């Protein structure tokens, strides 16, 4: 039997959370003299809803889950940090993850003085189950997985992910930041089967709103209530909540962006393989392409000289020689190809 409380840090288990000003009153027509706000400058004079009820109800409808299964925060990064702070006793517990993957899991573990144990992926960038199992011990509270994975751009085999969720005795955090671009379905429909699963999604990629900082975590109510108890009361500001509600009302707009980006991904891939200095392009389930170049450092510097910035992943384990290229607009991708077409390797020799 999975028991969230037994995994929690001692101080979190016995925490009395901050209660915010308006928790006792549910209406919207009262005279509000309780929170020392300024009575002028409506609506921004008021603190935002600390429970984000309207936003959560819209996300619930969108994702076919209950509001009680949703946490929203200041980017996915907040959920990552809160999970580590809630479950991992510094210098005692550890988190297990994979390598290569998204950098924030390690940064958050390091900041919280929690040991970070990455298991190298297999050569075809899949989960290496035996090496993950080898790193797990009784102090492993969280297992971070990212599928589609950043930077390798692929999905992990579904059965491998399921196996790890079923057998890991702590909480599995499955980061689905790129799931909208993937041919695989989200695990969100199977949330009810797994009381130890946390799914992370974000408004930063397919929804086109990295600037408003809004991330989502989906999990069993027990886990969500832990996150809600330890977050800053007003962690999602009013502007962000308003903007997200507006965008969610037009989900078709997001779908159209995804369609365009997937089409551009295909076109860009077809053009890139024709270049003489391109050695390999990984199959992508995300909104970026991993491209291996004969001389990645030279191409990287050449692109910067031409005011095109890509991500150099060429020193990352299992990604040697690769640059990570985000799919831009059709115009931007054409410009990229035009510039790459004029690359002169002799001018950018390896240093
Ligand atoms: C971009 C990205 C995110 C998004 O993080 P936010 O804090 O929500 O902007 C999360 N996980 C991965 C793997 C990413 O690449």
XYZ file of C-alpha atoms and ligand atoms in Angstrom:
366
model
C 0.000 0.000 0.000
C 1.471 3.360 -1.080
C 1.518 5.902 1.746
C 2.466 9.490 0.900
C 2.834 10.513 4.543
C 5.510 7.940 5.256
C 7.616 9.457 2.452
C 7.322 13.046 3.663
C 10.063 14.887 5.481
C 9.471 15.008 9.245
C 9.055 18.821 9.390
C 6.598 18.817 6.472
C 4.488 16.084 8.054
C 3.914 18.284 11.106
C 3.551 21.614 9.274
C 0.748 24.113 9.885
C 0.392 25.951 6.566
C -0.114 29.717 6.250
C -3.796 30.506 6.013
C -4.509 33.334 3.639
C -6.819 36.249 4.209
C -9.916 35.163 2.375
C -10.135 31.473 3.149
C -13.274 31.846 5.290
C -15.440 33.745 2.809
C -16.587 32.255 -0.497
C -18.751 34.983 -2.124
C -17.672 37.840 -4.411
C -19.849 40.733 -3.188
C -18.338 41.432 0.234
C -16.578 44.607 1.388
C -13.005 43.453 1.717
C -11.260 45.057 4.662
C -9.250 42.048 5.781
C -5.974 42.035 3.859
C -4.660 45.615 4.019
C -5.045 46.014 0.276
C -5.496 49.385 -1.410
C -9.213 49.903 -2.223
C -8.265 51.550 -5.555
C -6.830 50.171 -8.818
C -9.289 47.343 -9.409
C -8.735 44.467 -10.126
C -5.012 44.455 -9.446
C -5.389 45.875 -5.947
C -6.571 42.426 -4.797
C -4.439 39.435 -3.951
C -4.981 36.669 -6.491
C -6.898 33.516 -5.576
C -4.317 31.426 -3.686
C -6.214 28.251 -4.641
C -6.491 29.229 -8.331
C -9.997 27.700 -8.365
C -11.244 29.071 -11.675
C -7.990 28.281 -13.466
C -7.917 24.762 -12.035
C -11.531 24.123 -13.056
C -10.673 25.081 -16.659
C -7.550 22.933 -16.659
C -9.596 20.088 -15.155
C -12.071 20.274 -18.032
C -9.265 20.488 -20.566
C -7.419 17.469 -19.197
C -10.370 15.407 -17.945
C -9.082 15.254 -14.387
C -10.463 16.610 -11.117
C -9.399 20.007 -9.731
C -8.087 18.145 -6.710
C -5.565 16.395 -8.949
C -4.022 19.679 -10.153
C -1.239 21.861 -8.789
C -0.282 25.052 -10.633
C 2.922 26.917 -9.994
C 5.479 29.450 -11.164
C 6.612 27.218 -14.044
C 7.218 23.467 -13.801
C 10.354 24.463 -11.968
C 8.324 25.359 -8.880
C 6.757 21.899 -8.764
C 10.180 20.268 -9.164
C 11.575 22.312 -6.293
C 8.552 21.766 -4.013
C 8.623 18.001 -4.580
C 12.255 17.842 -3.519
C 11.645 20.097 -0.521
C 8.601 18.093 0.600
C 10.040 14.611 0.325
C 13.822 14.745 0.584
C 15.633 15.186 3.871
C 18.841 17.096 2.998
C 22.073 15.036 3.275
C 19.990 11.936 3.968
C 17.602 11.205 1.082
C 18.392 11.082 -2.621
C 16.660 11.499 -5.957
C 17.290 9.184 -8.888
C 17.170 10.479 -12.436
C 18.578 9.881 -15.895
C 21.426 11.296 -17.941
C 21.192 13.187 -20.186
C 18.045 15.058 -19.264
C 16.617 18.449 -18.246
C 19.052 20.327 -16.005
C 16.631 21.627 -13.367
C 16.225 18.300 -11.523
C 19.901 18.343 -10.583
C 19.992 22.089 -9.867
C 17.012 21.807 -7.488
C 18.507 18.742 -5.791
C 21.853 20.552 -5.382
C 20.215 23.689 -3.958
C 18.387 21.558 -1.411
C 21.533 19.564 -0.571
C 19.887 16.346 -1.744
C 22.049 13.730 -3.489
C 21.333 13.440 -7.212
C 21.872 10.031 -8.815
C 21.651 10.000 -12.603
C 21.517 6.713 -14.549
C 22.990 6.880 -18.029
C 20.466 6.144 -20.785
C 21.126 3.286 -23.193
C 22.916 4.015 -26.477
C 19.570 4.427 -28.239
C 18.518 6.921 -25.529
C 16.108 4.603 -23.749
C 15.752 3.917 -20.020
C 18.416 1.553 -18.714
C 16.251 -0.215 -16.141
C 19.026 -2.241 -14.469
C 21.237 0.798 -13.954
C 18.296 2.799 -12.550
C 17.497 -0.042 -10.146
C 21.092 -0.173 -9.047
C 20.955 3.477 -7.912
C 17.739 3.082 -5.915
C 17.934 2.473 -2.179
C 15.584 2.992 0.777
C 16.388 6.737 0.789
C 15.414 7.260 -2.854
C 12.282 9.381 -2.530
C 11.847 10.656 -6.079
C 12.571 9.293 -9.543
C 12.658 11.955 -12.282
C 11.853 10.870 -15.834
C 11.289 13.128 -18.827
C 9.401 11.826 -21.866
C 9.745 13.044 -24.555
C 13.191 13.632 -23.118
C 15.130 16.879 -23.364
C 17.684 16.924 -24.996
C 17.422 13.529 -26.739
C 13.954 14.397 -28.179
C 12.572 10.835 -27.959
C 9.833 9.105 -25.970
C 10.744 6.335 -23.598
C 9.100 2.945 -24.090
C 5.751 3.084 -22.351
C 6.176 -0.315 -20.743
C 9.501 0.765 -19.205
C 7.899 3.863 -17.700
C 4.997 1.757 -16.360
C 7.388 -0.775 -14.915
C 9.280 1.935 -13.037
C 6.084 3.539 -11.708
C 4.872 0.145 -10.478
C 8.098 -0.925 -8.823
C 9.638 2.303 -7.496
C 8.655 2.746 -3.870
C 8.874 6.539 -3.841
C 7.286 9.037 -6.204
C 7.879 8.959 -9.955
C 7.905 12.444 -11.504
C 7.192 12.159 -15.221
C 7.963 15.431 -17.021
C 5.746 15.740 -20.098
C 6.731 19.274 -21.122
C 6.842 18.184 -24.802
C 3.910 15.767 -24.837
C 1.838 17.968 -27.195
C 4.412 17.395 -29.935
C 4.568 13.652 -29.381
C 2.886 10.750 -31.124
C 2.574 9.023 -27.721
C -0.387 9.778 -25.463
C 0.110 11.448 -22.093
C 0.088 9.276 -18.961
C -2.532 11.631 -17.551
C -5.359 9.275 -18.491
C -3.776 6.614 -16.300
C -3.320 8.891 -13.302
C -5.931 6.997 -11.267
C -3.933 3.785 -11.581
C -0.809 5.207 -9.974
C -0.961 6.907 -6.553
C 2.816 7.533 -6.718
C 2.873 9.286 -10.110
C 3.318 13.031 -10.627
C 2.972 14.285 -14.215
C 4.475 17.670 -15.060
C 3.169 19.746 -17.940
C 3.703 23.393 -18.778
C 2.305 26.413 -20.599
C 5.831 27.243 -21.775
C 6.030 25.157 -24.955
C 2.945 24.202 -27.013
C 0.821 26.932 -25.382
C 3.388 29.578 -26.294
C 3.468 31.257 -22.868
C 6.946 30.751 -21.396
C 6.835 34.416 -20.361
C 3.893 34.103 -17.972
C 5.551 31.281 -15.951
C 2.857 28.675 -15.445
C 3.477 25.000 -14.878
C 1.122 22.190 -13.912
C 1.502 19.048 -11.853
C -1.085 16.264 -11.940
C -1.203 13.646 -9.214
C -3.251 11.888 -6.572
C -5.001 14.346 -4.206
C -2.720 13.331 -1.346
C 0.366 14.526 -3.223
C -1.341 17.683 -4.539
C -2.374 18.691 -1.028
C 1.246 18.399 0.120
C 2.373 20.782 -2.634
C -0.472 23.187 -1.879
C 0.508 23.276 1.789
C 4.110 24.275 1.200
C 3.871 26.629 -1.798
C 3.929 30.408 -1.394
C 0.248 31.332 -0.891
C 0.142 33.608 -3.961
C 2.531 31.635 -6.158
C 0.605 32.324 -9.391
C -0.043 36.022 -9.916
C -3.261 37.561 -11.218
C -1.882 38.505 -14.641
C -0.710 34.952 -15.231
C -4.034 33.461 -14.148
C -5.974 35.844 -16.429
C -3.745 35.223 -19.421
C -3.885 31.444 -19.003
C -7.698 31.502 -18.786
C -7.825 33.504 -21.988
C -5.579 31.067 -23.852
C -7.311 27.954 -22.550
C -10.590 29.315 -23.952
C -8.972 29.014 -27.383
C -7.466 25.543 -27.312
C -7.913 25.316 -31.085
C -5.301 28.063 -31.422
C -2.755 25.961 -29.570
C -3.572 22.907 -31.698
C -3.003 24.966 -34.814
C 0.430 26.092 -33.563
C 1.324 22.488 -32.817
C 0.224 21.431 -36.303
C 2.368 24.138 -37.903
C 5.393 23.340 -35.730
C 5.157 19.602 -36.490
C 4.936 20.374 -40.191
C 7.952 22.688 -39.938
C 9.848 20.041 -37.986
C 9.372 17.618 -40.872
C 10.405 20.196 -43.497
C 13.471 21.299 -41.566
C 14.540 17.710 -40.996
C 14.269 16.984 -44.741
C 16.409 20.021 -45.590
C 19.021 19.482 -42.880
C 19.853 15.899 -43.931
C 20.896 17.231 -47.335
C 23.706 19.326 -45.854
C 27.175 17.802 -46.255
C 28.250 18.560 -42.681
C 25.171 16.956 -41.082
C 25.946 13.459 -39.836
C 22.708 12.462 -38.157
C 19.335 13.801 -37.037
C 17.552 12.049 -34.195
C 13.868 11.175 -34.638
C 12.007 13.839 -32.662
C 8.859 13.737 -30.548
C 9.407 17.316 -29.421
C 9.566 20.862 -30.852
C 13.287 20.654 -31.502
C 15.745 18.622 -33.540
C 18.966 17.075 -32.324
C 21.433 17.396 -35.184
C 24.910 15.882 -35.186
C 27.479 17.899 -37.132
C 30.923 17.030 -38.363
C 32.237 20.119 -36.581
C 29.583 21.235 -34.038
C 31.756 23.948 -32.465
C 32.441 25.530 -35.820
C 28.790 25.455 -36.872
C 27.739 26.816 -33.467
C 30.120 29.784 -33.696
C 29.249 30.387 -37.346
C 25.527 30.536 -36.479
C 26.179 32.998 -33.648
C 28.201 35.169 -36.047
C 25.073 35.157 -38.199
C 22.835 36.022 -35.240
C 21.239 32.563 -34.984
C 21.400 31.005 -31.539
C 21.056 27.247 -31.064
C 21.881 25.109 -28.033
C 25.272 23.418 -27.953
C 24.782 19.935 -26.504
C 27.938 18.544 -28.089
C 29.687 17.882 -24.763
C 26.679 16.201 -23.141
C 26.855 12.437 -22.468
C 25.409 10.374 -25.354
C 24.915 13.601 -27.348
C 28.497 14.133 -28.516
C 28.579 16.300 -31.607
C 24.945 17.386 -31.378
C 23.420 20.843 -31.560
C 19.827 21.249 -30.363
C 17.761 23.343 -32.740
C 14.310 24.616 -31.748
C 11.702 24.683 -34.525
C 10.987 28.332 -35.363
C 8.552 29.931 -37.784
C 8.745 28.903 -41.429
C 10.608 32.121 -42.123
C 13.114 31.569 -39.314
C 13.762 27.982 -40.363
C 14.318 29.092 -43.971
C 16.809 31.704 -42.801
C 18.593 29.023 -40.772
C 18.861 26.799 -43.854
C 20.018 29.691 -46.011
C 22.797 30.511 -43.519
C 23.813 26.863 -43.038
C 23.936 26.446 -46.824
C 26.745 29.030 -46.961
C 28.839 27.466 -44.209
C 32.506 27.298 -45.065
C 34.217 24.670 -42.878
C 37.685 26.090 -43.601
C 36.765 29.369 -41.892
C 35.585 27.606 -38.738
C 38.179 24.931 -38.095
C 37.909 22.985 -34.836
C 39.840 24.567 -32.034
C 11.062 23.608 -21.144
C 10.938 22.516 -20.148
C 10.129 22.660 -19.022
C 9.370 23.922 -18.771
O 9.666 24.475 -17.564
P 8.815 25.754 -17.093
O 9.397 26.058 -15.751
O 7.386 25.279 -16.997
O 8.981 26.819 -18.105
C 10.000 21.599 -18.153
N 10.653 20.447 -18.369
C 11.442 20.273 -19.447
C 12.098 18.986 -19.662
C 11.620 21.312 -20.352
O 12.429 21.135 -21.410
